[in-house]
Amino acid sequence: EAGVTQFPSHSVIEKGQTVTLRCDPISGHDNLYWYRRVMGKEIKFLLHFVKESKQDESGMPNNRFLAERTGGTYSTLKVQPAELEDSGVYFCASSQLGAGTADTQYFGPGTRLTVL
Amino acid sequence: ELKVEQNPLFLSMQEGKNYTIYCNYSTTSDRLYWYRQDPGKSLESLFVLLSNGAVKQEGRLMASLDTKARLSTLHITAAVHDLSATYFCAVDEGTYKYIFGTGTRLKVLA
């Protein structure tokens, strides 16, 4: 069974540019999450989809970040325009069950974003 | 707000030695997860601890959970080089959000 995949693995852009990150969850997983790790700090929650619906986007830093999951399959996270502080590793995770249950989240390898 | 503290941040140890990584959290929770990450790779699920007193073991790693003390430990027995990685604990309050510790970068020296 394929795991969570993310593309690209690395992205280097200049301040002010736009970047789109993609995540393909494990097949059959309705729950998809985005997390971010900045400057070696803790991994922080960004948002959660159930199928195509956003359940919680309380962790999104600001309105320069836009996440979508059209059709309830893969998801994209767009940063527009990118700022220096957006640099970090963006992780995607998926799980089968939902809130209120103990369900392991399976993580992708992350996309390392560098904003110059 | 739930906070998770993990220590140490860095750990360099000799092969064959034992050591423990600690994960403290600030609010009531009985769901705790341990992950391992190799450089450039996914976070790999190691243990899921779901109740007070839970203990799980896999090879040279053993994890335990004390919900009253709000503490989980990851014990390494007779370390080998292959265990070198970054280890994360994460706590789930009963929602879908994981709150992570800062990670422990473990280096096992031959």
mmCIF file with all atom_site columns, C-alpha atoms in Angstrom:
data_model
loop_
_atom_site.group_PDB
_atom_site.id
_atom_site.type_symbol
_atom_site.label_atom_id
_atom_site.label_alt_id
_atom_site.label_comp_id
_atom_site.label_asym_id
_atom_site.label_entity_id
_atom_site.label_seq_id
_atom_site.pdbx_PDB_ins_code
_atom_site.Cartn_x
_atom_site.Cartn_y
_atom_site.Cartn_z
_atom_site.occupancy
_atom_site.B_iso_or_equiv
_atom_site.pdbx_formal_charge
_atom_site.auth_seq_id
_atom_site.auth_comp_id
_atom_site.auth_asym_id
_atom_site.auth_atom_id
_atom_site.pdbx_PDB_model_num
ATOM 1   C CA . GLU A 1 1   ? 0.000   0.000  0.000  1.00 0.00 ? 1   GLU A CA 1
ATOM 2   C CA . ALA A 1 2   ? 1.391   3.386  -0.972 1.00 0.00 ? 2   ALA A CA 1
ATOM 3   C CA . GLY A 1 3   ? 1.956   5.855  1.815  1.00 0.00 ? 3   GLY A CA 1
ATOM 4   C CA . VAL A 1 4   ? 1.288   9.557  1.906  1.00 0.00 ? 4   VAL A CA 1
ATOM 5   C CA . THR A 1 5   ? 3.183   11.297 -0.855 1.00 0.00 ? 5   THR A CA 1
ATOM 6   C CA . GLN A 1 6   ? 4.080   14.953 -1.192 1.00 0.00 ? 6   GLN A CA 1
ATOM 7   C CA . PHE A 1 7   ? 5.355   17.028 -4.065 1.00 0.00 ? 7   PHE A CA 1
ATOM 8   C CA . PRO A 1 8   ? 7.751   18.689 -4.446 1.00 0.00 ? 8   PRO A CA 1
ATOM 9   C CA . SER A 1 9   ? 10.251  17.450 -1.912 1.00 0.00 ? 9   SER A CA 1
ATOM 10  C CA . HIS A 1 10  ? 12.049  20.791 -1.988 1.00 0.00 ? 10  HIS A CA 1
ATOM 11  C CA . SER A 1 11  ? 11.088  24.231 -3.224 1.00 0.00 ? 11  SER A CA 1
ATOM 12  C CA . VAL A 1 12  ? 13.195  27.368 -3.258 1.00 0.00 ? 12  VAL A CA 1
ATOM 13  C CA . ILE A 1 13  ? 11.395  30.573 -4.168 1.00 0.00 ? 13  ILE A CA 1
ATOM 14  C CA . GLU A 1 14  ? 11.871  34.283 -3.758 1.00 0.00 ? 14  GLU A CA 1
ATOM 15  C CA . LYS A 1 15  ? 9.858   36.435 -1.445 1.00 0.00 ? 15  LYS A CA 1
ATOM 16  C CA . GLY A 1 16  ? 6.653   37.517 -3.128 1.00 0.00 ? 16  GLY A CA 1
ATOM 17  C CA . GLN A 1 17  ? 6.369   34.488 -5.362 1.00 0.00 ? 17  GLN A CA 1
ATOM 18  C CA . THR A 1 18  ? 3.689   31.830 -5.213 1.00 0.00 ? 18  THR A CA 1
ATOM 19  C CA . VAL A 1 19  ? 4.216   28.176 -4.365 1.00 0.00 ? 19  VAL A CA 1
ATOM 20  C CA . THR A 1 20  ? 1.788   25.284 -4.415 1.00 0.00 ? 20  THR A CA 1
ATOM 21  C CA . LEU A 1 21  ? 2.417   22.140 -2.435 1.00 0.00 ? 21  LEU A CA 1
ATOM 22  C CA . ARG A 1 22  ? 0.615   18.910 -3.160 1.00 0.00 ? 22  ARG A CA 1
ATOM 23  C CA . CYS A 1 23  ? -0.308  15.990 -0.944 1.00 0.00 ? 23  CYS A CA 1
ATOM 24  C CA . ASP A 1 24  ? -1.722  12.619 -1.949 1.00 0.00 ? 24  ASP A CA 1
ATOM 25  C CA . PRO A 1 25  ? -3.122  10.779 1.077  1.00 0.00 ? 25  PRO A CA 1
ATOM 26  C CA . ILE A 1 26  ? -3.346  7.053  1.538  1.00 0.00 ? 26  ILE A CA 1
ATOM 27  C CA . SER A 1 27  ? -6.162  5.714  -0.602 1.00 0.00 ? 27  SER A CA 1
ATOM 28  C CA . GLY A 1 28  ? -9.408  5.511  1.329  1.00 0.00 ? 28  GLY A CA 1
ATOM 29  C CA . HIS A 1 29  ? -8.379  7.976  4.024  1.00 0.00 ? 29  HIS A CA 1
ATOM 30  C CA . ASP A 1 30  ? -11.050 10.627 4.375  1.00 0.00 ? 30  ASP A CA 1
ATOM 31  C CA . ASN A 1 31  ? -9.056  12.716 6.833  1.00 0.00 ? 31  ASN A CA 1
ATOM 32  C CA . LEU A 1 32  ? -6.205  14.832 5.593  1.00 0.00 ? 32  LEU A CA 1
ATOM 33  C CA . TYR A 1 33  ? -4.065  17.146 7.695  1.00 0.00 ? 33  TYR A CA 1
ATOM 34  C CA . TRP A 1 34  ? -1.423  19.755 7.046  1.00 0.00 ? 34  TRP A CA 1
ATOM 35  C CA . TYR A 1 35  ? 1.305   20.535 9.570  1.00 0.00 ? 35  TYR A CA 1
ATOM 36  C CA . ARG A 1 36  ? 4.388   22.744 9.465  1.00 0.00 ? 36  ARG A CA 1
ATOM 37  C CA . ARG A 1 37  ? 7.745   22.697 11.185 1.00 0.00 ? 37  ARG A CA 1
ATOM 38  C CA . VAL A 1 38  ? 9.585   26.003 11.200 1.00 0.00 ? 38  VAL A CA 1
ATOM 39  C CA . MET A 1 39  ? 13.250  26.480 12.087 1.00 0.00 ? 39  MET A CA 1
ATOM 40  C CA . GLY A 1 40  ? 13.623  23.209 14.008 1.00 0.00 ? 40  GLY A CA 1
ATOM 41  C CA . LYS A 1 41  ? 10.746  24.017 16.317 1.00 0.00 ? 41  LYS A CA 1
ATOM 42  C CA . GLU A 1 42  ? 7.824   21.758 17.036 1.00 0.00 ? 42  GLU A CA 1
ATOM 43  C CA . ILE A 1 43  ? 5.569   20.492 14.288 1.00 0.00 ? 43  ILE A CA 1
ATOM 44  C CA . LYS A 1 44  ? 2.395   22.584 14.328 1.00 0.00 ? 44  LYS A CA 1
ATOM 45  C CA . PHE A 1 45  ? -1.080  21.806 13.047 1.00 0.00 ? 45  PHE A CA 1
ATOM 46  C CA . LEU A 1 46  ? -2.360  23.932 10.159 1.00 0.00 ? 46  LEU A CA 1
ATOM 47  C CA . LEU A 1 47  ? -5.671  22.438 9.097  1.00 0.00 ? 47  LEU A CA 1
ATOM 48  C CA . HIS A 1 48  ? -7.816  19.369 8.725  1.00 0.00 ? 48  HIS A CA 1
ATOM 49  C CA . PHE A 1 49  ? -10.026 18.151 5.885  1.00 0.00 ? 49  PHE A CA 1
ATOM 50  C CA . VAL A 1 50  ? -12.692 15.522 6.048  1.00 0.00 ? 50  VAL A CA 1
ATOM 51  C CA . LYS A 1 51  ? -13.152 14.521 2.448  1.00 0.00 ? 51  LYS A CA 1
ATOM 52  C CA . GLU A 1 52  ? -13.392 17.852 0.639  1.00 0.00 ? 52  GLU A CA 1
ATOM 53  C CA . SER A 1 53  ? -14.616 19.879 3.624  1.00 0.00 ? 53  SER A CA 1
ATOM 54  C CA . LYS A 1 54  ? -12.396 21.938 5.877  1.00 0.00 ? 54  LYS A CA 1
ATOM 55  C CA . GLN A 1 55  ? -13.094 20.856 9.434  1.00 0.00 ? 55  GLN A CA 1
ATOM 56  C CA . ASP A 1 56  ? -10.637 23.152 11.106 1.00 0.00 ? 56  ASP A CA 1
ATOM 57  C CA . GLU A 1 57  ? -8.244  25.691 9.683  1.00 0.00 ? 57  GLU A CA 1
ATOM 58  C CA . SER A 1 58  ? -7.435  27.362 12.991 1.00 0.00 ? 58  SER A CA 1
ATOM 59  C CA . GLY A 1 59  ? -3.728  26.725 12.558 1.00 0.00 ? 59  GLY A CA 1
ATOM 60  C CA . MET A 1 60  ? -3.402  28.529 9.247  1.00 0.00 ? 60  MET A CA 1
ATOM 61  C CA . PRO A 1 61  ? -1.018  31.453 9.835  1.00 0.00 ? 61  PRO A CA 1
ATOM 62  C CA . ASN A 1 62  ? -2.817  34.048 7.728  1.00 0.00 ? 62  ASN A CA 1
ATOM 63  C CA . ASN A 1 63  ? -4.777  34.566 4.543  1.00 0.00 ? 63  ASN A CA 1
ATOM 64  C CA . ARG A 1 64  ? -1.725  34.109 2.354  1.00 0.00 ? 64  ARG A CA 1
ATOM 65  C CA . PHE A 1 65  ? -2.253  30.389 2.843  1.00 0.00 ? 65  PHE A CA 1
ATOM 66  C CA . LEU A 1 66  ? -4.994  28.595 0.934  1.00 0.00 ? 66  LEU A CA 1
ATOM 67  C CA . ALA A 1 67  ? -5.679  24.877 1.147  1.00 0.00 ? 67  ALA A CA 1
ATOM 68  C CA . GLU A 1 68  ? -7.984  22.940 -1.111 1.00 0.00 ? 68  GLU A CA 1
ATOM 69  C CA . ARG A 1 69  ? -9.065  19.365 -1.493 1.00 0.00 ? 69  ARG A CA 1
ATOM 70  C CA . THR A 1 70  ? -11.291 19.197 -4.509 1.00 0.00 ? 70  THR A CA 1
ATOM 71  C CA . GLY A 1 71  ? -13.018 15.861 -4.899 1.00 0.00 ? 71  GLY A CA 1
ATOM 72  C CA . GLY A 1 72  ? -11.831 14.696 -1.532 1.00 0.00 ? 72  GLY A CA 1
ATOM 73  C CA . THR A 1 73  ? -8.670  13.094 -2.851 1.00 0.00 ? 73  THR A CA 1
ATOM 74  C CA . TYR A 1 74  ? -5.409  14.997 -3.082 1.00 0.00 ? 74  TYR A CA 1
ATOM 75  C CA . SER A 1 75  ? -4.901  18.365 -1.452 1.00 0.00 ? 75  SER A CA 1
ATOM 76  C CA . THR A 1 76  ? -2.946  21.473 -2.344 1.00 0.00 ? 76  THR A CA 1
ATOM 77  C CA . LEU A 1 77  ? -1.567  24.170 -0.101 1.00 0.00 ? 77  LEU A CA 1
ATOM 78  C CA . LYS A 1 78  ? -0.829  27.449 -1.828 1.00 0.00 ? 78  LYS A CA 1
ATOM 79  C CA . VAL A 1 79  ? 1.232   30.237 -0.342 1.00 0.00 ? 79  VAL A CA 1
ATOM 80  C CA . GLN A 1 80  ? 0.736   33.557 -2.086 1.00 0.00 ? 80  GLN A CA 1
ATOM 81  C CA . PRO A 1 81  ? 2.713   35.732 -1.769 1.00 0.00 ? 81  PRO A CA 1
ATOM 82  C CA . ALA A 1 82  ? 5.418   33.873 0.109  1.00 0.00 ? 82  ALA A CA 1
ATOM 83  C CA . GLU A 1 83  ? 7.291   35.624 2.930  1.00 0.00 ? 83  GLU A CA 1
ATOM 84  C CA . LEU A 1 84  ? 10.615  34.744 4.541  1.00 0.00 ? 84  LEU A CA 1
ATOM 85  C CA . GLU A 1 85  ? 8.926   33.409 7.680  1.00 0.00 ? 85  GLU A CA 1
ATOM 86  C CA . ASP A 1 86  ? 7.053   30.824 5.618  1.00 0.00 ? 86  ASP A CA 1
ATOM 87  C CA . SER A 1 87  ? 10.232  28.796 5.234  1.00 0.00 ? 87  SER A CA 1
ATOM 88  C CA . GLY A 1 88  ? 10.039  25.396 6.854  1.00 0.00 ? 88  GLY A CA 1
ATOM 89  C CA . VAL A 1 89  ? 8.961   21.838 6.267  1.00 0.00 ? 89  VAL A CA 1
ATOM 90  C CA . TYR A 1 90  ? 5.317   21.266 5.410  1.00 0.00 ? 90  TYR A CA 1
ATOM 91  C CA . PHE A 1 91  ? 3.978   17.843 6.328  1.00 0.00 ? 91  PHE A CA 1
ATOM 92  C CA . CYS A 1 92  ? 0.818   16.219 5.173  1.00 0.00 ? 92  CYS A CA 1
ATOM 93  C CA . ALA A 1 93  ? -0.842  13.362 7.036  1.00 0.00 ? 93  ALA A CA 1
ATOM 94  C CA . SER A 1 94  ? -3.909  11.235 6.554  1.00 0.00 ? 94  SER A CA 1
ATOM 95  C CA . SER A 1 95  ? -6.017  8.970  8.701  1.00 0.00 ? 95  SER A CA 1
ATOM 96  C CA . GLN A 1 96  ? -8.961  6.701  8.241  1.00 0.00 ? 96  GLN A CA 1
ATOM 97  C CA . LEU A 1 97  ? -11.115 7.453  11.262 1.00 0.00 ? 97  LEU A CA 1
ATOM 98  C CA . GLY A 1 98  ? -12.228 10.815 12.532 1.00 0.00 ? 98  GLY A CA 1
ATOM 99  C CA . ALA A 1 99  ? -12.240 13.119 15.517 1.00 0.00 ? 99  ALA A CA 1
ATOM 100 C CA . GLY A 1 100 ? -13.093 11.523 18.820 1.00 0.00 ? 100 GLY A CA 1
ATOM 101 C CA . THR A 1 101 ? -11.374 8.280  17.984 1.00 0.00 ? 101 THR A CA 1
ATOM 102 C CA . ALA A 1 102 ? -7.844  7.186  18.545 1.00 0.00 ? 102 ALA A CA 1
ATOM 103 C CA . ASP A 1 103 ? -6.554  7.009  15.042 1.00 0.00 ? 103 ASP A CA 1
ATOM 104 C CA . THR A 1 104 ? -2.972  7.065  13.927 1.00 0.00 ? 104 THR A CA 1
ATOM 105 C CA . GLN A 1 105 ? -2.096  9.742  11.435 1.00 0.00 ? 105 GLN A CA 1
ATOM 106 C CA . TYR A 1 106 ? 0.280   8.646  8.687  1.00 0.00 ? 106 TYR A CA 1
ATOM 107 C CA . PHE A 1 107 ? 2.694   11.281 7.544  1.00 0.00 ? 107 PHE A CA 1
ATOM 108 C CA . GLY A 1 108 ? 4.317   12.085 4.252  1.00 0.00 ? 108 GLY A CA 1
ATOM 109 C CA . PRO A 1 109 ? 8.004   12.967 3.906  1.00 0.00 ? 109 PRO A CA 1
ATOM 110 C CA . GLY A 1 110 ? 7.303   16.677 3.845  1.00 0.00 ? 110 GLY A CA 1
ATOM 111 C CA . THR A 1 111 ? 8.071   19.519 1.466  1.00 0.00 ? 111 THR A CA 1
ATOM 112 C CA . ARG A 1 112 ? 10.992  21.698 2.466  1.00 0.00 ? 112 ARG A CA 1
ATOM 113 C CA . LEU A 1 113 ? 10.155  25.270 1.484  1.00 0.00 ? 113 LEU A CA 1
ATOM 114 C CA . THR A 1 114 ? 12.838  27.924 1.412  1.00 0.00 ? 114 THR A CA 1
ATOM 115 C CA . VAL A 1 115 ? 11.848  31.513 0.786  1.00 0.00 ? 115 VAL A CA 1
ATOM 116 C CA . LEU A 1 116 ? 14.757  33.802 -0.096 1.00 0.00 ? 116 LEU A CA 1
ATOM 117 C CA . GLU B 2 1   ? -3.689  25.394 25.515 1.00 0.00 ? 1   GLU B CA 1
ATOM 118 C CA . LEU B 2 2   ? -2.027  22.009 25.475 1.00 0.00 ? 2   LEU B CA 1
ATOM 119 C CA . LYS B 2 3   ? 1.749   22.137 25.555 1.00 0.00 ? 3   LYS B CA 1
ATOM 120 C CA . VAL B 2 4   ? 4.104   19.238 25.024 1.00 0.00 ? 4   VAL B CA 1
ATOM 121 C CA . GLU B 2 5   ? 7.689   19.327 26.256 1.00 0.00 ? 5   GLU B CA 1
ATOM 122 C CA . GLN B 2 6   ? 10.179  16.792 25.105 1.00 0.00 ? 6   GLN B CA 1
ATOM 123 C CA . ASN B 2 7   ? 13.680  16.295 26.411 1.00 0.00 ? 7   ASN B CA 1
ATOM 124 C CA . PRO B 2 8   ? 16.444  16.061 25.746 1.00 0.00 ? 8   PRO B CA 1
ATOM 125 C CA . LEU B 2 9   ? 16.537  17.900 22.425 1.00 0.00 ? 9   LEU B CA 1
ATOM 126 C CA . PHE B 2 10  ? 19.789  16.232 21.446 1.00 0.00 ? 10  PHE B CA 1
ATOM 127 C CA . LEU B 2 11  ? 21.163  12.939 22.595 1.00 0.00 ? 11  LEU B CA 1
ATOM 128 C CA . SER B 2 12  ? 24.474  11.425 21.660 1.00 0.00 ? 12  SER B CA 1
ATOM 129 C CA . MET B 2 13  ? 25.066  8.006  23.085 1.00 0.00 ? 13  MET B CA 1
ATOM 130 C CA . GLN B 2 14  ? 27.402  5.079  22.695 1.00 0.00 ? 14  GLN B CA 1
ATOM 131 C CA . GLU B 2 15  ? 26.264  1.802  21.224 1.00 0.00 ? 15  GLU B CA 1
ATOM 132 C CA . GLY B 2 16  ? 25.175  -0.633 23.870 1.00 0.00 ? 16  GLY B CA 1
ATOM 133 C CA . LYS B 2 17  ? 24.028  2.004  26.341 1.00 0.00 ? 17  LYS B CA 1
ATOM 134 C CA . ASN B 2 18  ? 20.556  2.643  27.668 1.00 0.00 ? 18  ASN B CA 1
ATOM 135 C CA . TYR B 2 19  ? 18.735  5.947  27.741 1.00 0.00 ? 19  TYR B CA 1
ATOM 136 C CA . THR B 2 20  ? 15.289  7.481  28.131 1.00 0.00 ? 20  THR B CA 1
ATOM 137 C CA . ILE B 2 21  ? 13.519  10.268 26.259 1.00 0.00 ? 21  ILE B CA 1
ATOM 138 C CA . TYR B 2 22  ? 10.841  12.119 28.196 1.00 0.00 ? 22  TYR B CA 1
ATOM 139 C CA . CYS B 2 23  ? 7.603   13.665 26.970 1.00 0.00 ? 23  CYS B CA 1
ATOM 140 C CA . ASN B 2 24  ? 5.610   15.844 29.356 1.00 0.00 ? 24  ASN B CA 1
ATOM 141 C CA . TYR B 2 25  ? 2.291   17.398 28.461 1.00 0.00 ? 25  TYR B CA 1
ATOM 142 C CA . SER B 2 26  ? 0.158   19.991 30.169 1.00 0.00 ? 26  SER B CA 1
ATOM 143 C CA . THR B 2 27  ? -3.465  18.867 30.013 1.00 0.00 ? 27  THR B CA 1
ATOM 144 C CA . THR B 2 28  ? -5.448  15.707 30.451 1.00 0.00 ? 28  THR B CA 1
ATOM 145 C CA . SER B 2 29  ? -5.008  13.275 27.618 1.00 0.00 ? 29  SER B CA 1
ATOM 146 C CA . ASP B 2 30  ? -4.860  9.535  27.266 1.00 0.00 ? 30  ASP B CA 1
ATOM 147 C CA . ARG B 2 31  ? -3.710  9.387  23.690 1.00 0.00 ? 31  ARG B CA 1
ATOM 148 C CA . LEU B 2 32  ? -0.044  9.690  22.993 1.00 0.00 ? 32  LEU B CA 1
ATOM 149 C CA . TYR B 2 33  ? 1.935   8.806  19.907 1.00 0.00 ? 33  TYR B CA 1
ATOM 150 C CA . TRP B 2 34  ? 5.613   8.294  19.253 1.00 0.00 ? 34  TRP B CA 1
ATOM 151 C CA . TYR B 2 35  ? 7.104   8.797  15.820 1.00 0.00 ? 35  TYR B CA 1
ATOM 152 C CA . ARG B 2 36  ? 10.535  8.342  14.324 1.00 0.00 ? 36  ARG B CA 1
ATOM 153 C CA . GLN B 2 37  ? 11.900  10.426 11.471 1.00 0.00 ? 37  GLN B CA 1
ATOM 154 C CA . ASP B 2 38  ? 14.976  9.703  9.411  1.00 0.00 ? 38  ASP B CA 1
ATOM 155 C CA . PRO B 2 39  ? 16.399  12.653 7.464  1.00 0.00 ? 39  PRO B CA 1
ATOM 156 C CA . GLY B 2 40  ? 14.241  13.473 4.450  1.00 0.00 ? 40  GLY B CA 1
ATOM 157 C CA . LYS B 2 41  ? 11.797  10.699 5.220  1.00 0.00 ? 41  LYS B CA 1
ATOM 158 C CA . SER B 2 42  ? 8.265   10.444 6.567  1.00 0.00 ? 42  SER B CA 1
ATOM 159 C CA . LEU B 2 43  ? 7.423   10.381 10.220 1.00 0.00 ? 43  LEU B CA 1
ATOM 160 C CA . GLU B 2 44  ? 7.086   6.693  10.971 1.00 0.00 ? 44  GLU B CA 1
ATOM 161 C CA . SER B 2 45  ? 4.595   5.659  13.621 1.00 0.00 ? 45  SER B CA 1
ATOM 162 C CA . LEU B 2 46  ? 6.293   3.734  16.428 1.00 0.00 ? 46  LEU B CA 1
ATOM 163 C CA . PHE B 2 47  ? 3.803   3.471  19.275 1.00 0.00 ? 47  PHE B CA 1
ATOM 164 C CA . VAL B 2 48  ? 0.246   4.420  20.095 1.00 0.00 ? 48  VAL B CA 1
ATOM 165 C CA . LEU B 2 49  ? -0.476  4.640  23.827 1.00 0.00 ? 49  LEU B CA 1
ATOM 166 C CA . LEU B 2 50  ? -4.134  4.901  24.728 1.00 0.00 ? 50  LEU B CA 1
ATOM 167 C CA . SER B 2 51  ? -4.501  4.414  28.453 1.00 0.00 ? 51  SER B CA 1
ATOM 168 C CA . ASN B 2 52  ? -2.829  5.041  31.762 1.00 0.00 ? 52  ASN B CA 1
ATOM 169 C CA . GLY B 2 53  ? -0.139  2.494  32.412 1.00 0.00 ? 53  GLY B CA 1
ATOM 170 C CA . ALA B 2 54  ? 0.110   1.459  28.772 1.00 0.00 ? 54  ALA B CA 1
ATOM 171 C CA . VAL B 2 55  ? 3.453   -0.048 27.882 1.00 0.00 ? 55  VAL B CA 1
ATOM 172 C CA . LYS B 2 56  ? 4.501   -1.112 24.425 1.00 0.00 ? 56  LYS B CA 1
ATOM 173 C CA . GLN B 2 57  ? 7.749   -2.589 23.194 1.00 0.00 ? 57  GLN B CA 1
ATOM 174 C CA . GLU B 2 58  ? 9.264   -3.074 19.787 1.00 0.00 ? 58  GLU B CA 1
ATOM 175 C CA . GLY B 2 59  ? 12.804  -4.347 19.576 1.00 0.00 ? 59  GLY B CA 1
ATOM 176 C CA . ARG B 2 60  ? 15.090  -2.090 21.597 1.00 0.00 ? 60  ARG B CA 1
ATOM 177 C CA . LEU B 2 61  ? 12.429  0.565  22.135 1.00 0.00 ? 61  LEU B CA 1
ATOM 178 C CA . MET B 2 62  ? 9.850   0.613  24.888 1.00 0.00 ? 62  MET B CA 1
ATOM 179 C CA . ALA B 2 63  ? 7.244   3.327  25.435 1.00 0.00 ? 63  ALA B CA 1
ATOM 180 C CA . SER B 2 64  ? 5.075   3.918  28.466 1.00 0.00 ? 64  SER B CA 1
ATOM 181 C CA . LEU B 2 65  ? 2.335   6.331  29.466 1.00 0.00 ? 65  LEU B CA 1
ATOM 182 C CA . ASP B 2 66  ? 1.440   7.734  32.873 1.00 0.00 ? 66  ASP B CA 1
ATOM 183 C CA . THR B 2 67  ? -1.620  9.923  32.391 1.00 0.00 ? 67  THR B CA 1
ATOM 184 C CA . LYS B 2 68  ? -1.691  11.011 36.025 1.00 0.00 ? 68  LYS B CA 1
ATOM 185 C CA . ALA B 2 69  ? 1.820   12.379 35.785 1.00 0.00 ? 69  ALA B CA 1
ATOM 186 C CA . ARG B 2 70  ? 1.147   13.517 32.197 1.00 0.00 ? 70  ARG B CA 1
ATOM 187 C CA . LEU B 2 71  ? 4.353   11.812 31.183 1.00 0.00 ? 71  LEU B CA 1
ATOM 188 C CA . SER B 2 72  ? 5.414   9.383  28.529 1.00 0.00 ? 72  SER B CA 1
ATOM 189 C CA . THR B 2 73  ? 8.845   7.829  28.218 1.00 0.00 ? 73  THR B CA 1
ATOM 190 C CA . LEU B 2 74  ? 10.638  6.209  25.327 1.00 0.00 ? 74  LEU B CA 1
ATOM 191 C CA . HIS B 2 75  ? 13.333  3.903  26.633 1.00 0.00 ? 75  HIS B CA 1
ATOM 192 C CA . ILE B 2 76  ? 16.189  2.733  24.473 1.00 0.00 ? 76  ILE B CA 1
ATOM 193 C CA . THR B 2 77  ? 17.914  -0.465 25.477 1.00 0.00 ? 77  THR B CA 1
ATOM 194 C CA . ALA B 2 78  ? 21.406  -1.346 24.238 1.00 0.00 ? 78  ALA B CA 1
ATOM 195 C CA . ALA B 2 79  ? 21.386  1.271  21.512 1.00 0.00 ? 79  ALA B CA 1
ATOM 196 C CA . VAL B 2 80  ? 22.615  0.449  18.028 1.00 0.00 ? 80  VAL B CA 1
ATOM 197 C CA . HIS B 2 81  ? 23.583  2.813  15.223 1.00 0.00 ? 81  HIS B CA 1
ATOM 198 C CA . ASP B 2 82  ? 20.376  2.088  13.271 1.00 0.00 ? 82  ASP B CA 1
ATOM 199 C CA . LEU B 2 83  ? 18.372  3.837  15.974 1.00 0.00 ? 83  LEU B CA 1
ATOM 200 C CA . SER B 2 84  ? 19.915  7.178  15.061 1.00 0.00 ? 84  SER B CA 1
ATOM 201 C CA . ALA B 2 85  ? 16.992  9.421  14.041 1.00 0.00 ? 85  ALA B CA 1
ATOM 202 C CA . THR B 2 86  ? 14.732  12.164 15.384 1.00 0.00 ? 86  THR B CA 1
ATOM 203 C CA . TYR B 2 87  ? 11.997  10.995 17.719 1.00 0.00 ? 87  TYR B CA 1
ATOM 204 C CA . PHE B 2 88  ? 8.779   12.930 18.268 1.00 0.00 ? 88  PHE B CA 1
ATOM 205 C CA . CYS B 2 89  ? 6.013   12.514 20.749 1.00 0.00 ? 89  CYS B CA 1
ATOM 206 C CA . ALA B 2 90  ? 2.557   13.861 19.974 1.00 0.00 ? 90  ALA B CA 1
ATOM 207 C CA . VAL B 2 91  ? -0.509  14.230 22.155 1.00 0.00 ? 91  VAL B CA 1
ATOM 208 C CA . ASP B 2 92  ? -4.112  14.100 21.064 1.00 0.00 ? 92  ASP B CA 1
ATOM 209 C CA . GLU B 2 93  ? -6.647  15.852 23.300 1.00 0.00 ? 93  GLU B CA 1
ATOM 210 C CA . GLY B 2 94  ? -9.486  13.900 21.833 1.00 0.00 ? 94  GLY B CA 1
ATOM 211 C CA . THR B 2 95  ? -9.712  15.928 18.682 1.00 0.00 ? 95  THR B CA 1
ATOM 212 C CA . TYR B 2 96  ? -7.916  15.360 15.437 1.00 0.00 ? 96  TYR B CA 1
ATOM 213 C CA . LYS B 2 97  ? -5.070  17.760 16.167 1.00 0.00 ? 97  LYS B CA 1
ATOM 214 C CA . TYR B 2 98  ? -1.770  16.382 17.208 1.00 0.00 ? 98  TYR B CA 1
ATOM 215 C CA . ILE B 2 99  ? 0.318   18.609 19.469 1.00 0.00 ? 99  ILE B CA 1
ATOM 216 C CA . PHE B 2 100 ? 3.951   17.696 18.985 1.00 0.00 ? 100 PHE B CA 1
ATOM 217 C CA . GLY B 2 101 ? 6.995   17.959 21.160 1.00 0.00 ? 101 GLY B CA 1
ATOM 218 C CA . THR B 2 102 ? 10.090  19.592 19.701 1.00 0.00 ? 102 THR B CA 1
ATOM 219 C CA . GLY B 2 103 ? 11.685  16.266 18.878 1.00 0.00 ? 103 GLY B CA 1
ATOM 220 C CA . THR B 2 104 ? 14.791  14.524 20.185 1.00 0.00 ? 104 THR B CA 1
ATOM 221 C CA . ARG B 2 105 ? 17.654  14.106 17.755 1.00 0.00 ? 105 ARG B CA 1
ATOM 222 C CA . LEU B 2 106 ? 19.367  10.862 18.685 1.00 0.00 ? 106 LEU B CA 1
ATOM 223 C CA . LYS B 2 107 ? 22.822  9.938  17.477 1.00 0.00 ? 107 LYS B CA 1
ATOM 224 C CA . VAL B 2 108 ? 24.206  6.562  18.382 1.00 0.00 ? 108 VAL B CA 1
ATOM 225 C CA . LEU B 2 109 ? 27.978  6.393  18.114 1.00 0.00 ? 109 LEU B CA 1
ATOM 226 C CA . ALA B 2 110 ? 29.716  3.194  17.137 1.00 0.00 ? 110 ALA B CA 1
#
